[in-house]
Amino acid sequence: MFRAKHITAGLSAILLAGLLTGCGSSVNKRSPGAGLWATMPDKSMLLDKQPVSNNASADHIKLTISPEVKYQEMDGFGCTLTGGSAMLLTKMDKRSRAELLQEIYGTGQNDIGMSYIRVSIGASDLDELLFSYNDLPKGQTDVDLKKFDLGYDKKYLIPVLQEILKINPKIKILGSPWSPPVWMKDNGDTRGGSLKPEYYTAYAKYLVKYVQEMKKNGITIDAITVQNEPLHPGNNPSLLMEAKDQKVFVRDHLGPAFKKNSIKTKIILYDHNADRPDYPISILDDKEAAKYVDGSAFHLYGGTIDAVSKVHDAHPEKNLYFTEQWVGAPGDFAKELNWHIENLSIGAPRNWCKTVLEWNLAADEKQDPHTDRGGCDRCLGAVTISGNKVTREPAYYIIAQSSKFIRPGSVRVESNTVEGLPSVAYKTPDGKIAVLLQNTSKEDKTVDVSTGNKKATVTLKAGMVGTLVMK
């Protein structure tokens, strides 16, 4: 059973094999071979390899993969490395932290290969305290940002990112702001309020400096969203940013500032629930704003995942991303696995999303840290960290079911839909076909999967989630 509990032994084996072969860094770094890796809602299987046969029958369900029909290229699967997550990781002993980060972000036999990271620009509600990179005494301003400093992020977040980048130098990082500095806001508070129009230029400069200063620390920010959950000003920190205001900010300030400073970081709109596809569409309809925009990002605390495709239909030239979904403590494994796999791991890519991200990577056993006045006190991490003890929670397995097998650069390809058997198929960079399948029925299903001259027959128990890899 794959629980990653033998990680130390696994790393020792990798080192020993490296000594024997003279190529330690490449041993066990290949992607998994052919097979079916399955997880059950009752935890009787957790990424366990299951039998695959070639015993096709007319009585079996037929799933046909057509790799010649291609859709979006995937950037990756992962979680948000919140400031709180980084703090808990930093407080582990060096060896325990190194082993856990290798397991999460590495691509060896005992690793799950998370391949995309979201971080907060300044504090999120899962930090131990509130901060921006330009905090000033009340009544002061700094429009030239002479006092800009990454500050608190130098303590936990940046060192952990630097460790992760040593494991996977190509991992992509998305930054999302929860709030500008309070002196830029009309309510002078970290929570709620709106960005004052007279500070649009200063805030654009703030985001430019963020990208530049992170680069000086060896961290490339691949993309930013303009504002986390812009229609939810109740978190602490947070900001209300209506679509009309985001349009003006991107079109007249942020986009031109990125261009002027030769910033290649992608600009992504919205970053909120699927019930408001009109928000990004209204901005993309403005050609001057759209020319600066890579795409739009979504959560699913409201709406249905198929609504995301409305944005693709309106603007097919722009990309789509799924960037956040929480698991509430204490975490019902069966419920969370079933819902997240069907709606996010399968549903989001089938609706054009290039990423699937769960919310926080880590919390402690009390769901700390978090801020006051609106910080999430029930956000269960993908792992729970208590000192050096690590408990793997539902989101860990939800993401691993994709991230371990569907590497960045995989392209979603055509596959037929079958009632009671949600699935999504990819062609991986190394030429394999990987299919994430889910049996949502209450009875076992045997499926004949075919793609060209490749065929495989698998049996999925009731409720089972499985990733089939075909060479």
Short mmCIF file of C-alpha atoms in Angstrom, two decimals:
data_model
loop_
_atom_site.label_atom_id
_atom_site.label_comp_id
_atom_site.label_asym_id
_atom_site.label_seq_id
_atom_site.Cartn_x
_atom_site.Cartn_y
_atom_site.Cartn_z
CA MET A 1 0.00 0.00 0.00
CA PHE A 2 1.39 3.38 -1.02
CA ARG A 3 1.27 5.51 2.12
CA ALA A 4 4.74 7.02 1.63
CA LYS A 5 5.52 5.81 5.16
CA HIS A 6 8.69 4.08 4.04
CA ILE A 7 10.15 7.23 2.57
CA THR A 8 13.42 7.02 4.53
CA ALA A 9 14.05 3.48 3.36
CA GLY A 10 13.10 4.54 -0.16
CA LEU A 11 15.59 7.39 -0.14
CA SER A 12 18.28 5.07 1.20
CA ALA A 13 17.55 2.65 -1.62
CA ILE A 14 17.84 5.46 -4.16
CA LEU A 15 21.22 6.50 -2.75
CA LEU A 16 22.46 2.90 -2.73
CA ALA A 17 21.30 2.36 -6.30
CA GLY A 18 23.05 5.56 -7.30
CA LEU A 19 26.30 4.29 -5.85
CA LEU A 20 25.93 1.02 -7.73
CA THR A 21 25.05 2.63 -11.06
CA GLY A 22 26.97 5.89 -10.86
CA CYS A 23 23.86 7.98 -11.68
CA GLY A 24 22.23 8.65 -8.34
CA SER A 25 20.25 11.73 -9.37
CA SER A 26 18.47 9.94 -12.20
CA VAL A 27 17.61 6.70 -10.41
CA ASN A 28 13.90 6.29 -9.72
CA LYS A 29 13.11 9.63 -11.33
CA ARG A 30 11.30 8.12 -14.28
CA SER A 31 7.51 8.23 -14.42
CA PRO A 32 5.62 5.08 -13.40
CA GLY A 33 5.36 2.30 -15.96
CA ALA A 34 2.13 0.73 -17.19
CA GLY A 35 -0.48 -0.19 -14.60
CA LEU A 36 -3.50 0.92 -12.59
CA TRP A 37 -2.98 2.76 -9.30
CA ALA A 38 -6.14 2.84 -7.19
CA THR A 39 -7.57 4.51 -4.09
CA MET A 40 -10.72 3.42 -2.24
CA PRO A 41 -13.03 5.68 -0.22
CA ASP A 42 -12.63 3.37 2.81
CA LYS A 43 -8.80 3.70 2.57
CA SER A 44 -8.40 -0.04 1.94
CA MET A 45 -6.30 1.06 -1.05
CA LEU A 46 -4.21 4.21 -1.19
CA LEU A 47 -2.49 4.51 -4.55
CA ASP A 48 -2.07 0.73 -4.68
CA LYS A 49 -1.13 -0.93 -7.95
CA GLN A 50 -3.90 -3.16 -9.28
CA PRO A 51 -4.02 -5.88 -11.97
CA VAL A 52 -4.45 -4.93 -15.61
CA SER A 53 -5.38 -7.55 -18.22
CA ASN A 54 -6.15 -7.76 -21.93
CA ASN A 55 -9.33 -9.79 -21.48
CA ALA A 56 -11.73 -7.62 -23.45
CA SER A 57 -15.37 -8.71 -23.66
CA ALA A 58 -18.53 -7.49 -25.34
CA ASP A 59 -20.08 -7.28 -21.86
CA HIS A 60 -17.53 -4.74 -20.60
CA ILE A 61 -17.85 -0.96 -20.58
CA LYS A 62 -15.93 0.61 -23.47
CA LEU A 63 -13.70 3.64 -22.97
CA THR A 64 -12.01 4.86 -26.14
CA ILE A 65 -9.12 7.33 -26.06
CA SER A 66 -8.38 9.38 -29.20
CA PRO A 67 -4.95 11.00 -28.68
CA GLU A 68 -5.07 12.67 -32.10
CA VAL A 69 -7.83 14.97 -30.75
CA LYS A 70 -5.97 17.34 -28.44
CA TYR A 71 -7.13 20.00 -25.98
CA GLN A 72 -5.16 22.02 -23.40
CA GLU A 73 -1.65 21.35 -22.16
CA MET A 74 -1.46 20.88 -18.40
CA ASP A 75 0.75 23.07 -16.20
CA GLY A 76 0.36 20.87 -13.13
CA PHE A 77 -1.39 19.75 -9.95
CA GLY A 78 -0.71 20.88 -6.40
CA CYS A 79 -1.66 22.94 -3.35
CA THR A 80 -1.17 26.42 -1.94
CA LEU A 81 2.00 26.73 0.08
CA THR A 82 0.50 29.15 2.60
CA GLY A 83 2.68 31.08 4.99
CA GLY A 84 1.34 28.83 7.74
CA SER A 85 2.30 25.73 5.76
CA ALA A 86 5.83 27.10 5.34
CA MET A 87 6.03 27.93 9.05
CA LEU A 88 5.10 24.38 10.08
CA LEU A 89 7.56 22.91 7.59
CA THR A 90 10.33 25.18 8.85
CA LYS A 91 9.75 24.07 12.44
CA MET A 92 10.31 20.42 11.53
CA ASP A 93 13.86 19.14 11.94
CA LYS A 94 15.95 19.48 8.79
CA ARG A 95 15.92 15.79 7.86
CA SER A 96 12.17 15.34 8.40
CA ARG A 97 11.39 18.43 6.34
CA ALA A 98 13.73 17.36 3.53
CA GLU A 99 12.12 13.92 3.37
CA LEU A 100 8.59 15.33 3.34
CA LEU A 101 9.36 17.91 0.66
CA GLN A 102 11.02 15.22 -1.46
CA GLU A 103 7.94 13.02 -1.07
CA ILE A 104 5.56 15.82 -2.03
CA TYR A 105 7.50 17.48 -4.86
CA GLY A 106 9.87 14.77 -6.07
CA THR A 107 9.24 12.27 -8.85
CA GLY A 108 10.82 9.14 -7.39
CA GLN A 109 9.13 5.85 -6.59
CA ASN A 110 7.92 7.00 -3.17
CA ASP A 111 7.05 10.55 -4.24
CA ILE A 112 3.77 12.05 -5.47
CA GLY A 113 5.20 14.77 -7.70
CA MET A 114 3.09 17.85 -6.97
CA SER A 115 4.03 20.06 -9.88
CA TYR A 116 2.44 23.48 -9.29
CA ILE A 117 2.53 25.81 -6.27
CA ARG A 118 0.30 28.71 -5.36
CA VAL A 119 1.56 31.23 -2.79
CA SER A 120 0.06 34.36 -1.30
CA ILE A 121 1.48 37.78 -2.16
CA GLY A 122 1.76 39.10 1.37
CA ALA A 123 -0.34 37.40 4.03
CA SER A 124 -3.28 35.09 3.42
CA ASP A 125 -5.80 34.14 6.09
CA LEU A 126 -3.64 31.07 6.82
CA ASP A 127 -0.68 33.04 8.14
CA GLU A 128 0.11 33.47 11.81
CA LEU A 129 0.00 37.26 11.42
CA LEU A 130 -1.08 39.98 8.99
CA PHE A 131 1.46 41.73 6.79
CA SER A 132 2.15 43.27 3.40
CA TYR A 133 5.47 44.22 1.85
CA ASN A 134 4.89 47.92 2.51
CA ASP A 135 3.40 48.33 5.97
CA LEU A 136 3.57 51.88 7.28
CA PRO A 137 2.47 53.82 10.38
CA LYS A 138 -1.09 55.09 10.11
CA GLY A 139 -1.36 58.20 7.96
CA GLN A 140 1.81 57.55 5.94
CA THR A 141 2.05 56.63 2.26
CA ASP A 142 4.90 55.44 0.03
CA VAL A 143 3.81 55.71 -3.60
CA ASP A 144 7.39 55.20 -4.82
CA LEU A 145 7.62 52.02 -2.68
CA LYS A 146 11.00 52.98 -1.26
CA LYS A 147 10.22 50.88 1.82
CA PHE A 148 9.09 47.77 -0.10
CA ASP A 149 10.50 44.64 1.53
CA LEU A 150 9.54 40.96 1.28
CA GLY A 151 9.94 41.03 5.06
CA TYR A 152 8.10 38.24 6.84
CA ASP A 153 8.20 35.93 3.81
CA LYS A 154 11.98 35.78 4.20
CA LYS A 155 11.48 33.91 7.47
CA TYR A 156 9.50 30.88 6.29
CA LEU A 157 8.05 30.99 2.76
CA ILE A 158 11.10 31.93 0.71
CA PRO A 159 13.49 29.42 2.35
CA VAL A 160 10.94 26.60 1.85
CA LEU A 161 10.40 27.58 -1.80
CA GLN A 162 14.16 27.53 -2.28
CA GLU A 163 14.30 23.99 -0.87
CA ILE A 164 11.48 22.89 -3.17
CA LEU A 165 13.21 24.40 -6.19
CA LYS A 166 16.27 22.27 -5.46
CA ILE A 167 14.00 19.20 -5.73
CA ASN A 168 12.15 20.44 -8.83
CA PRO A 169 13.76 23.51 -10.46
CA LYS A 170 11.04 23.59 -13.14
CA ILE A 171 8.04 23.76 -10.82
CA LYS A 172 5.67 26.62 -11.67
CA ILE A 173 4.66 29.15 -9.01
CA LEU A 174 1.49 31.27 -8.96
CA GLY A 175 1.22 34.31 -6.69
CA SER A 176 -2.15 35.62 -5.44
CA PRO A 177 -2.69 38.73 -3.29
CA TRP A 178 -5.27 38.74 -0.50
CA SER A 179 -4.90 42.48 0.21
CA PRO A 180 -2.80 45.49 -0.83
CA PRO A 181 -1.05 47.49 1.91
CA VAL A 182 -3.76 49.10 4.06
CA TRP A 183 -2.67 52.67 3.17
CA MET A 184 -3.85 51.97 -0.39
CA LYS A 185 -7.37 50.96 0.74
CA ASP A 186 -10.47 53.06 1.33
CA ASN A 187 -11.17 51.50 4.74
CA GLY A 188 -7.60 51.46 6.08
CA ASP A 189 -8.02 47.83 7.16
CA THR A 190 -6.54 44.50 6.11
CA ARG A 191 -10.06 43.10 5.89
CA GLY A 192 -12.42 44.20 3.13
CA GLY A 193 -12.49 47.64 1.59
CA SER A 194 -11.46 48.54 -1.96
CA LEU A 195 -8.29 49.76 -3.62
CA LYS A 196 -8.36 53.55 -3.95
CA PRO A 197 -8.14 54.59 -7.62
CA GLU A 198 -5.38 57.07 -6.81
CA TYR A 199 -3.20 54.13 -5.77
CA TYR A 200 -3.76 51.93 -8.84
CA THR A 201 -0.37 52.95 -10.24
CA ALA A 202 1.39 52.37 -6.92
CA TYR A 203 -0.21 48.96 -6.51
CA ALA A 204 0.82 47.94 -10.03
CA LYS A 205 4.37 48.98 -9.10
CA TYR A 206 4.02 46.91 -5.89
CA LEU A 207 3.24 43.78 -7.92
CA VAL A 208 6.12 44.51 -10.31
CA LYS A 209 8.50 44.80 -7.36
CA TYR A 210 7.16 41.54 -5.90
CA VAL A 211 8.06 39.65 -9.06
CA GLN A 212 11.45 41.34 -9.26
CA GLU A 213 12.36 40.79 -5.60
CA MET A 214 11.30 37.14 -5.66
CA LYS A 215 13.52 36.69 -8.73
CA LYS A 216 16.46 38.08 -6.73
CA ASN A 217 15.80 35.26 -4.25
CA GLY A 218 15.97 32.67 -7.03
CA ILE A 219 12.19 32.32 -7.34
CA THR A 220 10.49 32.85 -10.69
CA ILE A 221 6.83 33.76 -10.44
CA ASP A 222 5.22 32.18 -13.50
CA ALA A 223 1.86 33.88 -13.02
CA ILE A 224 -0.14 36.08 -10.69
CA THR A 225 -3.85 36.41 -10.18
CA VAL A 226 -4.95 40.01 -9.75
CA GLN A 227 -6.89 39.34 -6.54
CA ASN A 228 -7.85 36.28 -4.55
CA GLU A 229 -11.64 35.98 -4.26
CA PRO A 230 -12.36 39.59 -5.29
CA LEU A 231 -16.07 39.25 -4.45
CA HIS A 232 -15.46 37.98 -0.89
CA PRO A 233 -14.28 40.84 1.35
CA GLY A 234 -14.99 38.92 4.58
CA ASN A 235 -11.66 37.11 4.93
CA ASN A 236 -8.81 38.68 6.86
CA PRO A 237 -6.97 39.84 4.78
CA SER A 238 -9.21 40.48 1.77
CA LEU A 239 -10.25 43.08 -0.80
CA LEU A 240 -13.43 43.84 -2.73
CA MET A 241 -12.59 44.35 -6.41
CA GLU A 242 -15.52 44.50 -8.81
CA ALA A 243 -15.02 43.41 -12.42
CA LYS A 244 -15.18 46.98 -13.72
CA ASP A 245 -12.40 47.97 -11.32
CA GLN A 246 -10.23 44.95 -12.12
CA LYS A 247 -10.60 45.80 -15.81
CA VAL A 248 -9.35 49.35 -15.31
CA PHE A 249 -6.53 48.22 -13.02
CA VAL A 250 -5.27 45.58 -15.50
CA ARG A 251 -5.83 47.63 -18.66
CA ASP A 252 -4.46 50.98 -17.54
CA HIS A 253 -1.99 50.12 -14.78
CA LEU A 254 -0.85 46.52 -14.17
CA GLY A 255 -0.57 45.43 -17.79
CA PRO A 256 1.38 48.51 -18.89
CA ALA A 257 3.61 48.29 -15.79
CA PHE A 258 4.50 44.66 -16.56
CA LYS A 259 5.19 45.57 -20.17
CA LYS A 260 7.32 48.60 -19.26
CA ASN A 261 9.43 46.51 -16.89
CA SER A 262 9.68 43.50 -19.24
CA ILE A 263 7.87 41.29 -16.74
CA LYS A 264 7.00 37.96 -18.39
CA THR A 265 4.84 36.79 -15.48
CA LYS A 266 1.34 35.91 -16.70
CA ILE A 267 -1.65 37.99 -15.53
CA ILE A 268 -4.68 35.88 -14.59
CA LEU A 269 -8.14 37.33 -13.86
CA TYR A 270 -10.83 36.67 -11.27
CA ASP A 271 -9.64 33.75 -9.02
CA HIS A 272 -13.07 33.12 -7.52
CA ASN A 273 -16.15 30.93 -7.85
CA ALA A 274 -17.53 29.34 -11.01
CA ASP A 275 -20.93 30.96 -10.47
CA ARG A 276 -19.66 34.23 -11.99
CA PRO A 277 -18.12 33.49 -15.40
CA ASP A 278 -19.42 36.91 -16.43
CA TYR A 279 -16.71 38.56 -14.29
CA PRO A 280 -13.70 37.51 -16.40
CA ILE A 281 -15.71 37.57 -19.63
CA SER A 282 -16.59 41.24 -19.09
CA ILE A 283 -12.88 42.08 -18.77
CA LEU A 284 -11.78 39.93 -21.70
CA ASP A 285 -14.43 41.62 -23.86
CA ASP A 286 -12.30 44.77 -23.56
CA LYS A 287 -9.58 44.26 -26.17
CA GLU A 288 -7.19 46.70 -24.55
CA ALA A 289 -7.41 44.85 -21.21
CA ALA A 290 -7.40 41.42 -22.83
CA LYS A 291 -4.06 41.96 -24.56
CA TYR A 292 -2.34 41.84 -21.16
CA VAL A 293 -4.24 38.80 -19.88
CA ASP A 294 -3.21 35.15 -20.09
CA GLY A 295 -6.45 33.72 -18.69
CA SER A 296 -8.88 33.32 -15.79
CA ALA A 297 -8.86 31.33 -12.55
CA PHE A 298 -11.66 29.64 -10.63
CA HIS A 299 -12.69 28.14 -7.30
CA LEU A 300 -15.79 26.02 -6.71
CA TYR A 301 -17.38 27.20 -3.47
CA GLY A 302 -20.26 28.35 -5.67
CA GLY A 303 -21.54 27.32 -9.08
CA THR A 304 -20.79 24.19 -11.11
CA ILE A 305 -17.57 23.29 -12.85
CA ASP A 306 -19.11 23.26 -16.34
CA ALA A 307 -19.68 27.04 -16.05
CA VAL A 308 -15.93 27.51 -16.51
CA SER A 309 -16.35 26.42 -20.13
CA LYS A 310 -18.49 29.51 -20.74
CA VAL A 311 -15.33 31.58 -20.46
CA HIS A 312 -13.54 29.29 -22.91
CA ASP A 313 -16.46 29.48 -25.32
CA ALA A 314 -16.43 33.29 -25.16
CA HIS A 315 -12.64 33.61 -25.38
CA PRO A 316 -11.07 30.35 -26.56
CA GLU A 317 -7.69 32.02 -27.06
CA LYS A 318 -7.32 32.54 -23.29
CA ASN A 319 -6.27 29.94 -20.70
CA LEU A 320 -8.22 28.65 -17.71
CA TYR A 321 -6.95 27.56 -14.31
CA PHE A 322 -8.49 25.91 -11.26
CA THR A 323 -6.70 27.42 -8.28
CA GLU A 324 -8.40 26.56 -4.97
CA GLN A 325 -10.72 24.22 -3.13
CA TRP A 326 -10.63 23.46 0.57
CA VAL A 327 -11.19 20.31 2.59
CA GLY A 328 -12.98 21.09 5.84
CA ALA A 329 -11.69 19.55 9.08
CA PRO A 330 -11.82 16.85 10.29
CA GLY A 331 -12.09 15.60 6.69
CA ASP A 332 -14.49 12.87 5.60
CA PHE A 333 -12.17 10.86 3.37
CA ALA A 334 -14.84 9.11 1.30
CA LYS A 335 -16.94 12.25 0.79
CA GLU A 336 -13.98 14.46 -0.09
CA LEU A 337 -12.35 11.91 -2.40
CA ASN A 338 -15.56 11.32 -4.33
CA TRP A 339 -16.54 14.98 -4.75
CA HIS A 340 -13.10 16.43 -5.46
CA ILE A 341 -12.09 13.76 -7.97
CA GLU A 342 -15.34 14.04 -9.97
CA ASN A 343 -15.69 17.83 -9.91
CA LEU A 344 -12.07 18.99 -9.82
CA SER A 345 -9.54 16.35 -10.83
CA ILE A 346 -11.76 15.19 -13.70
CA GLY A 347 -14.24 18.04 -14.11
CA ALA A 348 -11.83 20.98 -14.19
CA PRO A 349 -9.53 19.62 -16.94
CA ARG A 350 -12.58 18.49 -18.93
CA ASN A 351 -13.63 22.14 -18.79
CA TRP A 352 -10.29 23.42 -20.10
CA CYS A 353 -8.39 24.09 -16.86
CA LYS A 354 -4.60 23.78 -17.07
CA THR A 355 -4.16 23.33 -13.31
CA VAL A 356 -5.98 21.64 -10.45
CA LEU A 357 -5.00 23.05 -7.06
CA GLU A 358 -6.26 22.16 -3.62
CA TRP A 359 -6.07 24.78 -0.87
CA ASN A 360 -3.52 24.67 1.95
CA LEU A 361 -0.63 22.24 1.86
CA ALA A 362 -0.33 21.96 5.64
CA ALA A 363 -1.91 22.86 8.99
CA ASP A 364 -1.33 21.56 12.49
CA GLU A 365 -3.68 19.30 14.45
CA LYS A 366 -5.76 22.33 15.55
CA GLN A 367 -6.01 23.76 11.99
CA ASP A 368 -3.59 26.52 12.95
CA PRO A 369 -2.18 28.96 12.07
CA HIS A 370 -4.80 31.38 10.81
CA THR A 371 -5.62 35.06 11.21
CA ASP A 372 -8.39 36.57 13.35
CA ARG A 373 -11.63 38.21 12.10
CA GLY A 374 -12.17 35.85 9.20
CA GLY A 375 -9.19 33.52 8.98
CA CYS A 376 -10.16 29.92 8.20
CA ASP A 377 -10.19 27.85 11.39
CA ARG A 378 -11.36 24.60 9.73
CA CYS A 379 -9.05 24.35 6.70
CA LEU A 380 -7.57 20.87 6.75
CA GLY A 381 -4.19 20.69 5.06
CA ALA A 382 -3.16 18.08 2.54
CA VAL A 383 -0.89 17.04 5.39
CA THR A 384 -1.25 17.65 9.11
CA ILE A 385 2.09 18.46 10.72
CA SER A 386 2.53 17.96 14.47
CA GLY A 387 6.19 18.58 15.21
CA ASN A 388 7.87 16.01 12.96
CA LYS A 389 4.80 13.78 12.74
CA VAL A 390 2.99 13.89 9.40
CA THR A 391 -0.58 12.71 8.70
CA ARG A 392 -1.65 12.48 5.07
CA GLU A 393 -5.16 13.87 4.63
CA PRO A 394 -7.75 13.60 1.78
CA ALA A 395 -6.28 16.36 -0.41
CA TYR A 396 -2.90 14.60 -0.43
CA TYR A 397 -4.38 11.56 -2.15
CA ILE A 398 -6.77 13.60 -4.32
CA ILE A 399 -3.85 15.49 -5.87
CA ALA A 400 -1.46 12.52 -5.89
CA GLN A 401 -3.90 10.52 -8.00
CA SER A 402 -3.12 12.99 -10.81
CA SER A 403 0.24 14.59 -9.99
CA LYS A 404 2.18 11.33 -9.73
CA PHE A 405 1.20 10.24 -13.25
CA ILE A 406 0.15 13.31 -15.25
CA ARG A 407 3.27 15.40 -15.48
CA PRO A 408 3.48 19.02 -16.69
CA GLY A 409 3.31 19.14 -20.47
CA SER A 410 0.73 16.35 -20.61
CA VAL A 411 -2.01 17.16 -23.10
CA ARG A 412 -5.64 16.35 -22.47
CA VAL A 413 -6.99 14.21 -25.28
CA GLU A 414 -10.42 13.05 -26.41
CA SER A 415 -12.21 10.27 -24.52
CA ASN A 416 -15.85 9.24 -24.56
CA THR A 417 -18.06 9.80 -21.53
CA VAL A 418 -19.70 6.90 -19.73
CA GLU A 419 -22.54 7.21 -17.20
CA GLY A 420 -21.30 6.43 -13.70
CA LEU A 421 -17.67 6.38 -14.86
CA PRO A 422 -16.22 9.92 -15.01
CA SER A 423 -12.79 10.03 -16.64
CA VAL A 424 -10.22 12.29 -18.24
CA ALA A 425 -7.36 11.18 -20.48
CA TYR A 426 -3.95 12.59 -21.34
CA LYS A 427 -0.95 11.95 -23.52
CA THR A 428 2.10 12.42 -21.29
CA PRO A 429 5.39 14.01 -22.38
CA ASP A 430 7.03 10.56 -22.51
CA GLY A 431 4.38 9.24 -24.90
CA LYS A 432 2.22 7.27 -22.48
CA ILE A 433 -1.55 7.51 -22.15
CA ALA A 434 -2.75 8.27 -18.61
CA VAL A 435 -6.43 8.04 -17.72
CA LEU A 436 -7.98 9.10 -14.41
CA LEU A 437 -11.15 7.04 -13.84
CA GLN A 438 -13.76 7.03 -11.11
CA ASN A 439 -16.51 4.52 -10.44
CA THR A 440 -19.29 6.61 -8.92
CA SER A 441 -21.76 3.70 -8.87
CA LYS A 442 -22.45 1.21 -6.09
CA GLU A 443 -21.35 -1.82 -8.08
CA ASP A 444 -18.08 -3.00 -9.60
CA LYS A 445 -17.41 -2.09 -13.23
CA THR A 446 -15.08 -3.77 -15.71
CA VAL A 447 -13.82 -1.46 -18.42
CA ASP A 448 -12.05 -2.10 -21.70
CA VAL A 449 -9.83 0.89 -22.43
CA SER A 450 -8.44 1.25 -25.92
CA THR A 451 -6.29 3.77 -27.75
CA GLY A 452 -4.98 2.85 -31.17
CA ASN A 453 -3.36 -0.54 -30.80
CA LYS A 454 -3.05 -0.24 -27.04
CA LYS A 455 -5.69 -2.02 -24.98
CA ALA A 456 -6.23 -2.72 -21.30
CA THR A 457 -9.01 -4.19 -19.18
CA VAL A 458 -9.44 -3.01 -15.60
CA THR A 459 -11.99 -3.67 -12.89
CA LEU A 460 -12.98 -0.73 -10.70
CA LYS A 461 -14.65 -1.57 -7.43
CA ALA A 462 -17.63 0.54 -6.35
CA GLY A 463 -16.35 4.00 -5.41
CA MET A 464 -12.82 3.32 -6.62
CA VAL A 465 -10.62 6.00 -8.13
CA GLY A 466 -7.84 4.78 -10.39
CA THR A 467 -5.17 6.13 -12.71
CA LEU A 468 -4.41 3.86 -15.63
CA VAL A 469 -1.08 4.32 -17.39
CA MET A 470 -0.69 2.66 -20.80
CA LYS A 471 2.68 2.46 -22.58
#
